[in-house]
Tab-separated table of C-alpha atoms in Angstrom:
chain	number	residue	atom	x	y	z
A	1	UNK	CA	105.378	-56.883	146.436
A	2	UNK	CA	104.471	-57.488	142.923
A	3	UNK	CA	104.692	-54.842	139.781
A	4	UNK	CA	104.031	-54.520	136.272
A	5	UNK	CA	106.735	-53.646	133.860
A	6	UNK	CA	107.665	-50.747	132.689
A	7	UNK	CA	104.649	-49.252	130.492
A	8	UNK	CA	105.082	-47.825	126.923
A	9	UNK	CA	104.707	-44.274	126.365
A	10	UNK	CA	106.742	-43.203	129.571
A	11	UNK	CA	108.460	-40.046	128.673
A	12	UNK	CA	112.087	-38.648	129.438
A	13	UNK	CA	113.195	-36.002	132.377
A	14	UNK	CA	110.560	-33.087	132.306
A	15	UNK	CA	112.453	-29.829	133.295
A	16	UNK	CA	110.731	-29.407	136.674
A	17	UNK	CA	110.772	-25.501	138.603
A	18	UNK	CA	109.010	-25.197	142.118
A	19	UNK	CA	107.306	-22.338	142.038
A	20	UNK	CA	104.345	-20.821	144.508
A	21	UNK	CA	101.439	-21.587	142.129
A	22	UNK	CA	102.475	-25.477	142.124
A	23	UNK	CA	105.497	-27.951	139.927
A	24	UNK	CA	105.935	-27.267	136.539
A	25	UNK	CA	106.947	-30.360	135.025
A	26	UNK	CA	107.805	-29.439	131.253
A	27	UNK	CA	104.749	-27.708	130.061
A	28	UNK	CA	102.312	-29.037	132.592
A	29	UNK	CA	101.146	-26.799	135.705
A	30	UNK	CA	100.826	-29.613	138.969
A	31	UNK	CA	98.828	-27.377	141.194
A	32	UNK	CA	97.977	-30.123	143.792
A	33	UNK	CA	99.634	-33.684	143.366
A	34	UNK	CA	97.348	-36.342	142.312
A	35	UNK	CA	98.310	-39.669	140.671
A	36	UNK	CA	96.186	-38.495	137.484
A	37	UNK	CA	98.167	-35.192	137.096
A	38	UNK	CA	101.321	-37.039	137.831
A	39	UNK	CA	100.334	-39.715	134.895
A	40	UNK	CA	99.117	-37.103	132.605
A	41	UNK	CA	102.664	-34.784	132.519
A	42	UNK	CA	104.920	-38.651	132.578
A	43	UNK	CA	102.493	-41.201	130.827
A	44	UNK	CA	101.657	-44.348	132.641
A	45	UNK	CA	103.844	-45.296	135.535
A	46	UNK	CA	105.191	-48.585	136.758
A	47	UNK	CA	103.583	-50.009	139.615
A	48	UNK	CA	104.782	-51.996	142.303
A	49	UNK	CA	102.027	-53.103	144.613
A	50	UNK	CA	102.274	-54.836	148.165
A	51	UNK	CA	101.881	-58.567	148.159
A	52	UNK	CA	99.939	-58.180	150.838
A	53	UNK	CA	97.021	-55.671	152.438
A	54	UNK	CA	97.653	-53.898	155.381
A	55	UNK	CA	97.430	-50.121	156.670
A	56	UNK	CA	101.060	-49.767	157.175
A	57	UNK	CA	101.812	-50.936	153.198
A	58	UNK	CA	101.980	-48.847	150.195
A	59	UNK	CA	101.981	-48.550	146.806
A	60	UNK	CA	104.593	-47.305	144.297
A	61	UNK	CA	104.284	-45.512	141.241
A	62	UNK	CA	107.380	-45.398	139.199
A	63	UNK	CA	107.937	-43.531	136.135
A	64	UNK	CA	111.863	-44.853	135.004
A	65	UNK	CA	112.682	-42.783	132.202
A	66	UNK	CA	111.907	-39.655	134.077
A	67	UNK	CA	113.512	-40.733	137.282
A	68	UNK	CA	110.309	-39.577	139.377
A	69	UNK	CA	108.461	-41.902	141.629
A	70	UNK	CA	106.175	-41.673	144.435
A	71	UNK	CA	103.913	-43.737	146.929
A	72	UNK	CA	100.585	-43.865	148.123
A	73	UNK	CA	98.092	-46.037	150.679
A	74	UNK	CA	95.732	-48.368	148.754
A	75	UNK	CA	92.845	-46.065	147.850
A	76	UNK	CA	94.623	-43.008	148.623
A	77	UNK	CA	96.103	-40.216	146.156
A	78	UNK	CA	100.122	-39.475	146.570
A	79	UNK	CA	101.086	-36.342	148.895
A	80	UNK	CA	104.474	-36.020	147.422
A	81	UNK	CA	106.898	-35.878	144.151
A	82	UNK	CA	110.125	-37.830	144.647
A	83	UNK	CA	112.645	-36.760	142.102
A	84	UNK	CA	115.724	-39.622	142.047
A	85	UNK	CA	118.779	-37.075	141.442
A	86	UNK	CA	122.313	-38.885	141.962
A	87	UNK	CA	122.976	-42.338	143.124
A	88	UNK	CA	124.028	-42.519	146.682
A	89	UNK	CA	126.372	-46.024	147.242
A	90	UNK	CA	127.298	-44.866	150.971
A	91	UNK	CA	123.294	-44.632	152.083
A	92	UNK	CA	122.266	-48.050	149.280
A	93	UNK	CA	124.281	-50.104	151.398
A	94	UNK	CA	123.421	-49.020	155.089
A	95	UNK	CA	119.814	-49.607	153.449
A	96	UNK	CA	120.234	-52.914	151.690
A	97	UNK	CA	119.074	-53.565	148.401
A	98	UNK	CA	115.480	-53.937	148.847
A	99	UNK	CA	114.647	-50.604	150.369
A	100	UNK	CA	115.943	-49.596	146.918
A	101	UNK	CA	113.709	-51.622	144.538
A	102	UNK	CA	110.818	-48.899	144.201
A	103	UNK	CA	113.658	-46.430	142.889
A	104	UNK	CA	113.634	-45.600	139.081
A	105	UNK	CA	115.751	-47.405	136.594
A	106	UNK	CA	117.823	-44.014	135.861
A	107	UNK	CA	117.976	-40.777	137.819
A	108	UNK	CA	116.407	-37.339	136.669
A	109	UNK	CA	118.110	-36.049	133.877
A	110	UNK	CA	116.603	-32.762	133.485
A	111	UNK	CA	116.797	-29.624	135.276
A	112	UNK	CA	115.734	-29.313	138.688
A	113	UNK	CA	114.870	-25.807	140.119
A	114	UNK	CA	113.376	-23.910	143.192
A	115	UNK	CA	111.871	-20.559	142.168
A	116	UNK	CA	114.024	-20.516	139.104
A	117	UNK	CA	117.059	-20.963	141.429
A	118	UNK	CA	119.614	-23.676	141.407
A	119	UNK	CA	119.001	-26.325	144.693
A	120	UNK	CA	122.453	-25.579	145.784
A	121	UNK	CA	121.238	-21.861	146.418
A	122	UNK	CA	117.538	-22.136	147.183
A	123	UNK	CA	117.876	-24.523	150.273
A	124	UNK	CA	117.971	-22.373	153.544
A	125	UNK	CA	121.229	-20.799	154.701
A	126	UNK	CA	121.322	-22.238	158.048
A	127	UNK	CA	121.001	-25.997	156.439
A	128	UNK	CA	123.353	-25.507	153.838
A	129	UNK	CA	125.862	-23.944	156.485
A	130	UNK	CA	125.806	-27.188	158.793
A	131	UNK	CA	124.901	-29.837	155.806
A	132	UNK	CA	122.089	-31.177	157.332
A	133	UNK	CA	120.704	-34.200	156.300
A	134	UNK	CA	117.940	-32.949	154.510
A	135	UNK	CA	117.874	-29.458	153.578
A	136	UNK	CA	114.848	-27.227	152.816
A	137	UNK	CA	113.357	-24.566	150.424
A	138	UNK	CA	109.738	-22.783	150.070
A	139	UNK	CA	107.773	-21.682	147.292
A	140	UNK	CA	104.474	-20.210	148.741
A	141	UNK	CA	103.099	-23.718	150.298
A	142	UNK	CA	105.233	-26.100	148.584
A	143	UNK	CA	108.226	-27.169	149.895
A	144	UNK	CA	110.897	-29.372	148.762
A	145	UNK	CA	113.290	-31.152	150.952
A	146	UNK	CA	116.556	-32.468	149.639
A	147	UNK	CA	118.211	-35.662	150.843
A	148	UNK	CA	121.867	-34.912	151.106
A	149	UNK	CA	124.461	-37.054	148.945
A	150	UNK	CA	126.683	-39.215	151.891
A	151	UNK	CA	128.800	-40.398	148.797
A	152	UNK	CA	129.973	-36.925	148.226
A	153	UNK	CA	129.358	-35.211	151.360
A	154	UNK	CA	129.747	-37.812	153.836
A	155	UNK	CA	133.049	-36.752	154.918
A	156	UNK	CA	130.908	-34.114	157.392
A	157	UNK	CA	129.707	-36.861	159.435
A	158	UNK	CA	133.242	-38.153	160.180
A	159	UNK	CA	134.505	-34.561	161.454
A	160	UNK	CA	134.801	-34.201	165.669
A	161	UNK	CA	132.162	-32.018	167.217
A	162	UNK	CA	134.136	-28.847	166.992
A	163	UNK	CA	135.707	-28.965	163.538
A	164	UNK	CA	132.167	-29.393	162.231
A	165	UNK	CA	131.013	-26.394	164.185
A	166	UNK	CA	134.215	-24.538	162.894
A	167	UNK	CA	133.854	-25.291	159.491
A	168	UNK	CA	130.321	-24.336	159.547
A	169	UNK	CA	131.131	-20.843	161.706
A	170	UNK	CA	133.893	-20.090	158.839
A	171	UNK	CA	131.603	-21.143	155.604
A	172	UNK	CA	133.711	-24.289	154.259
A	173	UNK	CA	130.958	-26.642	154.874
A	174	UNK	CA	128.613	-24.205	152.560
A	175	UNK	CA	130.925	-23.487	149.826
A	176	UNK	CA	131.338	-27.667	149.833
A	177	UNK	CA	127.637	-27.757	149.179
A	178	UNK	CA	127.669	-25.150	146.521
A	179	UNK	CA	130.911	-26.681	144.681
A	180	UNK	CA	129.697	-30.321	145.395
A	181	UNK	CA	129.054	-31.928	141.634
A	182	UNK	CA	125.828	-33.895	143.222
A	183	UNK	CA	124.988	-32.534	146.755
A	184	UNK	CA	121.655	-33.979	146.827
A	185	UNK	CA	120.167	-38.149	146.307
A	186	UNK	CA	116.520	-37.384	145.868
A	187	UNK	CA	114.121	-34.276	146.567
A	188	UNK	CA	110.365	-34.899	148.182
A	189	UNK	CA	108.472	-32.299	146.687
A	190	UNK	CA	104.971	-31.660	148.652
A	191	UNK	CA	102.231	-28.871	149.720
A	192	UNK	CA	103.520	-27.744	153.476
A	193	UNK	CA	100.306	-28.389	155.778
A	194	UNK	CA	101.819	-27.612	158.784
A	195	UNK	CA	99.307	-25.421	160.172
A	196	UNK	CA	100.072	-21.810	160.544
A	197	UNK	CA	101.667	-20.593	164.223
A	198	UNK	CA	98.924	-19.529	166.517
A	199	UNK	CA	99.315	-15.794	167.530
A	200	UNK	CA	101.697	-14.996	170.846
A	201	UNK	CA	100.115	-16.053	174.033
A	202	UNK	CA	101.656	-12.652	175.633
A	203	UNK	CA	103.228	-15.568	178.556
A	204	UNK	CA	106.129	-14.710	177.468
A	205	UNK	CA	106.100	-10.443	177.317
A	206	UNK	CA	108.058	-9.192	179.725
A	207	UNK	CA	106.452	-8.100	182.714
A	208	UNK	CA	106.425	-3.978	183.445
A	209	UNK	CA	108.108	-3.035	186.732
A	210	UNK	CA	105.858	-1.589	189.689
A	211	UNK	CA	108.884	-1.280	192.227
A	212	UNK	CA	112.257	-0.511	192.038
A	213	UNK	CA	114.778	-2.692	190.204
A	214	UNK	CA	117.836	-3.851	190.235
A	215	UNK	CA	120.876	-2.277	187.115
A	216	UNK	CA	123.126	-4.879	186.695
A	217	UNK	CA	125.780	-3.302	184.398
A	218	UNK	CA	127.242	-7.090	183.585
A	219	UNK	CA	125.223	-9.237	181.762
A	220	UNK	CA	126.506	-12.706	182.369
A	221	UNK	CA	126.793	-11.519	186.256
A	222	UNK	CA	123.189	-10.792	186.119
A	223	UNK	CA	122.553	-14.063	184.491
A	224	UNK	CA	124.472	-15.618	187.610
A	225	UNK	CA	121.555	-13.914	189.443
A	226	UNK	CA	119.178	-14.601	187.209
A	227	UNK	CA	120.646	-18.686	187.613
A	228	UNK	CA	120.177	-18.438	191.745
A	229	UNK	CA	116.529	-16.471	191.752
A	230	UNK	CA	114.614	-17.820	189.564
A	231	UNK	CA	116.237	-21.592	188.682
A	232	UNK	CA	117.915	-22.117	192.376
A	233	UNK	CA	115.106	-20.406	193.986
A	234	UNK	CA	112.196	-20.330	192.388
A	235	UNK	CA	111.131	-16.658	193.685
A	236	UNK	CA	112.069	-14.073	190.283
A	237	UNK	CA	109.332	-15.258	187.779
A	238	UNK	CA	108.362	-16.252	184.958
A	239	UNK	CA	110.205	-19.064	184.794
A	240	UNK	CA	111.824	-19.156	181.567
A	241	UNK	CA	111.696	-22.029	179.173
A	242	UNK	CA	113.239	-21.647	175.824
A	243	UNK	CA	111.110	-24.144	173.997
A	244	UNK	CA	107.943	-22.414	174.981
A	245	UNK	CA	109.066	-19.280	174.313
A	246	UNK	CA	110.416	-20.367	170.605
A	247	UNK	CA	106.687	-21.794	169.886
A	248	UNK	CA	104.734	-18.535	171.115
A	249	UNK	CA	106.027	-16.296	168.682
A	250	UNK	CA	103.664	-16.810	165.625
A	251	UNK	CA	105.357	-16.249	162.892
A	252	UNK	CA	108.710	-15.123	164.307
A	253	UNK	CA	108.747	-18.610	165.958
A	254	UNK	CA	112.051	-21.247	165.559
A	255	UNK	CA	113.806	-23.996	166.134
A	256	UNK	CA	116.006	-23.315	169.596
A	257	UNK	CA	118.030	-26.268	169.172
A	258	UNK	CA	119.850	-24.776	166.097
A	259	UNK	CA	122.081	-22.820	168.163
A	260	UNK	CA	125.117	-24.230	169.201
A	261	UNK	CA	127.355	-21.595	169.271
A	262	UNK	CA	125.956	-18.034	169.786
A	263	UNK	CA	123.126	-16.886	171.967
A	264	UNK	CA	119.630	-16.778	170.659
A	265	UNK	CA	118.995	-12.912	170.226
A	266	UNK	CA	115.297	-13.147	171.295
A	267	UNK	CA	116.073	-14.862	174.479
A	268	UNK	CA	119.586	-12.658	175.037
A	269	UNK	CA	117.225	-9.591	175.034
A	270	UNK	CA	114.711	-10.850	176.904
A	271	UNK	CA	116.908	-11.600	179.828
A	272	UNK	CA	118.859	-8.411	179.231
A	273	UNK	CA	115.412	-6.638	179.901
A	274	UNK	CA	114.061	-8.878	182.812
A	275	UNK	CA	112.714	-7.037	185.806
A	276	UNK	CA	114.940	-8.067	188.398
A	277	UNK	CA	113.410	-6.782	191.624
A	278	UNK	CA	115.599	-4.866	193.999
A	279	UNK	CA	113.994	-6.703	197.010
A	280	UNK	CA	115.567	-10.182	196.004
A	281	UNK	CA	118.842	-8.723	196.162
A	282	UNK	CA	119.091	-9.802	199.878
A	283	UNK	CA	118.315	-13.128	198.824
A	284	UNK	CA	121.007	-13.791	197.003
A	285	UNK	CA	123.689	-15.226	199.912
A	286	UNK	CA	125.584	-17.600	197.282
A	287	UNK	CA	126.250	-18.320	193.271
A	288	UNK	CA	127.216	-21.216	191.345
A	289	UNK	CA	129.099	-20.798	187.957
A	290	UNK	CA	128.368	-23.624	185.852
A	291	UNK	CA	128.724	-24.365	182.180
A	292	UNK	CA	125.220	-26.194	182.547
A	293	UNK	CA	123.720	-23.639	184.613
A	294	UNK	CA	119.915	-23.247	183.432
A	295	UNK	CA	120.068	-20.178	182.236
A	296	UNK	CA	122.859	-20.677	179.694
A	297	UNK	CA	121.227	-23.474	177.867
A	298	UNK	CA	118.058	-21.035	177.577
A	299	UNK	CA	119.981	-18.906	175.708
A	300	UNK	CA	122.228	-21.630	174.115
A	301	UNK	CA	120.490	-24.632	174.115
A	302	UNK	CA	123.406	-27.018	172.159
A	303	UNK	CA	126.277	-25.080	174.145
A	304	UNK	CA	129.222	-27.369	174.598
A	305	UNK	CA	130.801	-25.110	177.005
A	306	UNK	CA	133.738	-24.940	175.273
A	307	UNK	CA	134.283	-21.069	174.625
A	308	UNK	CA	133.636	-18.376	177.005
A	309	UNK	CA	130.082	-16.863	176.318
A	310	UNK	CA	129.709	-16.999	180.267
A	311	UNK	CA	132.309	-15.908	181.383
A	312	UNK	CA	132.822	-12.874	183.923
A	313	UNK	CA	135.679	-11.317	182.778
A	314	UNK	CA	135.076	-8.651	185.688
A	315	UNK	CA	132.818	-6.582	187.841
A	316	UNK	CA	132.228	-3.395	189.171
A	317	UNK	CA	132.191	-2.147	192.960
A	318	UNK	CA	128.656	-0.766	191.904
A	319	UNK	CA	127.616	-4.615	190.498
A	320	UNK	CA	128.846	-5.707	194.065
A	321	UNK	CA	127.044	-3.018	195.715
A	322	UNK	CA	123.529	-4.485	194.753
A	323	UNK	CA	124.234	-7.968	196.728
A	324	UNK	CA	125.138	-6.989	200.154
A	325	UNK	CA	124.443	-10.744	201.688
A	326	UNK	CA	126.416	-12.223	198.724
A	327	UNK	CA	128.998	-14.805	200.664
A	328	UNK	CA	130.200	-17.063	198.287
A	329	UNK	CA	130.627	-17.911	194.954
A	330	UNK	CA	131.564	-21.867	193.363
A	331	UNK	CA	133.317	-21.241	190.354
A	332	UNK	CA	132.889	-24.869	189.105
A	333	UNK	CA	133.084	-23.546	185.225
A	334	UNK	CA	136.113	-21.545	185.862
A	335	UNK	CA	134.322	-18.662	184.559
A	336	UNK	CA	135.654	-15.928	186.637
A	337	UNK	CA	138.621	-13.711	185.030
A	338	UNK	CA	141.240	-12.583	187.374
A	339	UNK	CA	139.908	-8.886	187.725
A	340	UNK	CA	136.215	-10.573	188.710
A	341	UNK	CA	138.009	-12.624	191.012
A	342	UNK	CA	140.133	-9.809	192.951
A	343	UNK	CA	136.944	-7.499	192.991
A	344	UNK	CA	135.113	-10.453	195.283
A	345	UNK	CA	138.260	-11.386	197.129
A	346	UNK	CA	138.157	-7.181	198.368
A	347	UNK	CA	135.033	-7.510	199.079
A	348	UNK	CA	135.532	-10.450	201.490
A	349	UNK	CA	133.249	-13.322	199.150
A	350	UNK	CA	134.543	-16.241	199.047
A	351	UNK	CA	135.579	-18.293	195.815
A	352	UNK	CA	135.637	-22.244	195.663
């Protein structure tokens, strides 16, 4: 790569806010990022151009005294603000030192807001909760994501599985964020073109009953049935998919595998109100209990099976009632509780 040095007339930190109608920086309005608005609100930048062209390569723009930089394809205008915020010596040396030449000479130094909020508090709940690795706030169609700070926040990465997920349930890993003196290396600031969710196919309503149905008074007992009819044998339908169904909501759609500890509501409803029809009862001659039975990791896709969301704790002679052809039942999770297991010993089901 080759680059000019640093222009004159390159001014200091601009106060920069996020807002829906575009980035103020200072006194200018950036309603759509373009290298001429960029050079207008900074002054000239410093450019760092590829020694050689190519598709893949880019070019830098660099504005050092303001700490803001960004990157386009030859020809191209930029899609994105980069704003360098803290330095980050954990991440600079898993990167090596020329993945960090097209950074500015200093880091922002003025104030950095989303919506007139600090970072800290604008950035969604759910990402400041489990410090993700980048963490994300909206204005209108911008969005900026935030790179988190390894040198300060590291420490999350070295935590076991569960004391992450602990930490996160009880709010320490949040109020770390919030205290944290420089949570964040660098923001990407950009218009969000993902294109808008198309409208609910209606696959996934839940179908109205025409015959009678089965009133399962225990809900992970009627997921066991759920488990055998329509994942074991293929004859209750639809057969649910959680990823689908999380991308055929429109705009109620998410991300399933952000739960890792409580059942998505959607899909805990939606099985809850399942048409189960009373004519499959006789089908159901056996049951496996499972910590990766299909069903849970529908409605807990990141389950680690280490809690009891499954369990049966017991059931009730009118439960029983239902399955008269029921015969045996593989406890492989250890989910039964010891009143679920002497109401199937009376009845003469087997456990294994």
């Amino acid at each position: 790569m080759t680059e000019n040095t640093s222009p004159a007339g390159a001014v200091a930190s601009p106060d920069i806010d996020l807002t829906p109608a575009g980035v103020k920086l200072g006194d200018a309005l950036i309603a759509e990022v373009s290298l001429a608005a960029l050079t207008e609100a900074l002054g000239d930048p410093r450019i760092i151009e590829p020694s050689e062209p190519s598709d893949s390569v880019v070019t830098w723009y660099v504005w050092d005294d303001a700490g803001i930089f960004t990157l386009a394809k030859p020809g191209a205008e930029p899609t994105e603000i980069r704003i360098a915020l803290a330095d980050d010596t954990v991440k600079a040396e898993r990167r090596g030192r020329g993945r960090e030449a097209h950074k500015p000479a200093r880091n922002f130094s003025g104030s950095l807001t989303i919506r007139g909020k600090d970072p800290r508090e604008a950035v969604a709940a759910k990402d400041r909760r489990m410090v993700h690795a980048m963490m994300g706030a909206k204005a209108g169609d911008w969005r900026c994501e935030l790179m988190t700070n390894k040198t300060e926040l590291g420490f999350v990465d070295d935590m076991s599985f569960s004391e992450r997920f602990a930490k996160a349930e009880s709010g320490e890993l949040a109020e770390a964020v919030l205290a944290a003196e420089a949570p964040f290396s660098q923001a990407y600031i950009f218009v969000d073109t993902k294109p808008k969710p198309a409208k609910p196919s209606g696959r996934w309503k839940l179908p109205e009953a025409t015959e009678p149905v089965l009133e399962i008074k225990s809900f992970p007992f009627r997921l066991a049935i759920i488990e055998e009819l329509m994942y074991n044998q293929g004859i209750l339908e639809p057969r649910f998919d959680v990823h689908h169904f999380a991308q055929d909501r429109g705009a109620r759609n998410f991300d399933p595998n952000e739960y890792y500890t409580e059942m998505i509501p959607a899909v805990r409803t939606w099985f809850r109100k399942l048409p189960i029809p009373a004519r499959l009862a006789e089908k159901v001659e056996s049951l496996v209990l499972d910590g990766g039975n299909e069903v849970n990791l529908q409605l807990i896709p990141q389950w680690d099976g280490e809690d009891g969301a499954f369990d049966i704790p017991s059931l009730t002679p009118a439960d029983l009632d239902l399955f008269p052809n029921l015969r045996t039942v593989d406890d492989i999770g250890g989910m039964l509780g010891p009143r679920a297991r002497k109401a199937l010993e009376a009845r003469g089901i087997e456990i294994q």
